Amino acid sequence: MTTSETTTDRLGAGRSAAVIIASTSAARGEAPDTTGPLLVEWLRGRGYDCPDAIVVRDGEPVGQTLRGLLIDTPEDKRPRIIVTSGGTGLAPDDRTPEFTAELLERQSPGLIYAMWRKGLESTSSAVMSRGVAGVRGRSFVINLPGSKGGVRDGITVIDDLLEHIQTSVEDTTDHGPRV
């Protein structure tokens, strides 16, 4: 942050975010959550009010948590950004994309494509991630892989676009005259 920049100038100022980790082993306490802290730190660094990551088992608990944040929470209190990590692979209980997609009003597949491209710079397995991204109301949701590398790639892609995503979802973008 520059000396002329204040906390209220930061992108997420006055907005909340949430991180959901889909990891059965972390939820059981059998393995550490290695991606939640990265995502929470990134979002807090962008000015969002972001509590520690919510760690749940793969499968239905992810859907329950997403529904809680996107449906059960009053619209004015919903997180503006929800990032999930994990549950995007090919295992039978990797169902994060399905639960996310059923709650979205509009999807943005180009963001996932950009993450695949970034991931392919270091590993061919990047294309196995089945994540989705999109919007419900004024909340933007994106699924990232459960690996630290996949999360770092996702942050790299999304960070440059986050302001435009947020202003578009909030309909505060001044598009100017259409040519």
XYZ file of C-alpha atoms in Angstrom:
179
model
C 0.000 0.000 0.000
C 1.414 3.376 -0.942
C 1.562 6.223 1.517
C -1.240 8.035 -0.320
C -3.457 4.952 -0.273
C -5.699 4.469 2.744
C -7.579 1.434 3.947
C -10.804 2.810 2.448
C -9.096 3.033 -0.971
C -8.489 -0.706 -1.019
C -10.658 -2.769 -3.334
C -12.487 -4.841 -0.736
C -13.007 -2.061 1.814
C -16.484 -2.357 3.308
C -17.054 -5.743 1.657
C -16.859 -9.260 2.985
C -15.426 -12.421 1.476
C -15.517 -16.101 2.378
C -13.220 -19.044 1.725
C -14.537 -22.608 1.715
C -12.076 -25.499 1.787
C -13.427 -28.825 0.520
C -11.147 -31.389 2.122
C -12.373 -34.447 3.955
C -8.949 -35.094 5.494
C -8.570 -31.499 6.728
C -12.133 -31.471 8.069
C -11.347 -34.640 10.046
C -8.127 -33.115 11.389
C -6.007 -35.706 9.577
C -4.221 -33.189 7.333
C -3.538 -29.470 7.496
C -5.476 -26.971 5.406
C -2.715 -25.640 3.168
C -4.766 -23.463 0.804
C -7.208 -21.664 3.105
C -4.566 -19.483 4.753
C -3.218 -18.411 1.324
C -6.669 -17.372 0.129
C -7.663 -15.618 3.354
C -4.387 -13.674 3.417
C -4.843 -12.632 -0.234
C -8.420 -11.432 0.296
C -7.579 -9.591 3.511
C -4.646 -7.983 1.706
C -7.101 -6.666 -0.884
C -9.157 -5.094 1.923
C -11.966 -7.633 2.309
C -13.343 -8.586 5.699
C -12.581 -12.303 5.480
C -12.872 -14.688 8.417
C -10.689 -17.778 8.585
C -11.491 -20.437 6.010
C -14.495 -22.711 6.505
C -13.190 -26.285 6.236
C -15.751 -28.948 5.301
C -15.774 -32.499 3.980
C -15.993 -33.009 0.220
C -19.447 -33.555 -1.223
C -22.728 -32.384 0.301
C -21.153 -30.284 3.113
C -19.760 -27.986 0.396
C -23.253 -27.543 -1.042
C -24.709 -26.859 2.406
C -22.074 -24.218 3.115
C -22.561 -22.514 -0.257
C -26.345 -22.498 0.203
C -25.879 -21.002 3.657
C -23.798 -18.151 2.269
C -25.725 -17.545 -0.987
C -29.330 -18.318 -0.045
C -29.832 -18.388 3.722
C -27.813 -15.237 4.434
C -29.739 -11.996 3.807
C -28.644 -10.494 0.489
C -27.121 -7.358 2.017
C -24.959 -9.514 4.324
C -23.728 -12.044 1.733
C -20.019 -12.150 0.943
C -19.155 -10.296 -2.259
C -16.453 -12.837 -3.060
C -16.618 -16.559 -2.283
C -13.616 -18.686 -3.166
C -13.643 -22.441 -2.801
C -10.577 -24.675 -2.891
C -10.812 -28.407 -3.432
C -13.437 -30.812 -4.645
C -12.854 -29.978 -8.331
C -11.141 -33.189 -9.416
C -12.413 -36.524 -10.652
C -12.913 -38.432 -7.372
C -16.507 -39.536 -6.662
C -16.957 -36.998 -3.840
C -15.397 -34.095 -5.805
C -18.683 -32.296 -6.399
C -17.863 -28.667 -5.617
C -18.494 -27.529 -9.232
C -21.919 -29.194 -9.334
C -23.037 -27.600 -6.064
C -21.694 -24.225 -7.177
C -23.243 -24.331 -10.659
C -26.733 -25.038 -9.322
C -26.584 -21.826 -7.253
C -25.162 -19.468 -9.889
C -27.353 -17.186 -11.989
C -24.633 -16.618 -14.612
C -21.370 -18.448 -15.235
C -18.068 -17.034 -16.443
C -16.191 -19.947 -18.059
C -13.421 -17.721 -19.419
C -12.000 -17.306 -15.928
C -11.650 -21.063 -15.564
C -10.091 -21.270 -19.027
C -7.536 -18.624 -17.989
C -6.693 -20.637 -14.866
C -6.178 -23.778 -16.963
C -3.807 -21.857 -19.245
C -1.851 -20.526 -16.285
C -1.695 -23.954 -14.658
C -0.509 -25.602 -17.868
C 2.656 -23.508 -17.628
C 3.776 -25.817 -14.815
C 1.688 -29.020 -14.879
C -0.402 -30.932 -17.394
C -2.819 -31.983 -14.632
C -4.174 -28.412 -14.414
C -6.818 -29.229 -17.023
C -8.294 -31.901 -14.746
C -9.796 -29.205 -12.529
C -13.522 -28.912 -13.193
C -14.136 -25.649 -11.364
C -16.762 -23.093 -12.297
C -17.015 -19.349 -11.747
C -19.948 -17.011 -11.818
C -22.391 -14.750 -10.062
C -25.421 -14.951 -7.837
C -26.882 -11.553 -7.027
C -23.951 -9.367 -6.027
C -21.734 -12.309 -5.044
C -18.956 -13.648 -7.250
C -18.040 -17.308 -6.705
C -15.057 -19.216 -8.070
C -13.824 -22.779 -7.543
C -10.072 -23.294 -7.321
C -8.234 -26.609 -7.135
C -7.196 -28.008 -3.759
C -3.464 -27.739 -4.430
C -1.278 -24.821 -3.343
C -0.018 -24.463 -6.914
C -3.554 -24.370 -8.293
C -4.560 -21.772 -5.718
C -1.535 -19.613 -6.514
C -2.391 -19.835 -10.231
C -5.994 -18.890 -9.468
C -4.927 -15.906 -7.402
C -2.577 -14.778 -10.186
C -5.381 -14.872 -12.753
C -8.153 -13.409 -10.605
C -6.157 -10.703 -8.824
C -5.744 -8.562 -11.943
C -9.453 -8.942 -12.765
C -10.949 -8.656 -9.292
C -11.750 -4.945 -9.442
C -13.457 -5.285 -12.820
C -15.353 -8.381 -11.639
C -16.528 -6.570 -8.515
C -17.632 -3.376 -10.268
C -19.420 -5.397 -12.948
C -21.282 -7.553 -10.417
C -22.196 -4.471 -8.395
C -23.160 -2.671 -11.623
C -20.969 0.288 -10.742
C -18.865 0.150 -13.912
C -19.080 3.252 -16.061
C -19.127 1.639 -19.492
C -19.305 4.993 -21.229
C -20.957 5.392 -24.600
C -21.245 2.264 -26.750
C -19.605 2.648 -30.123
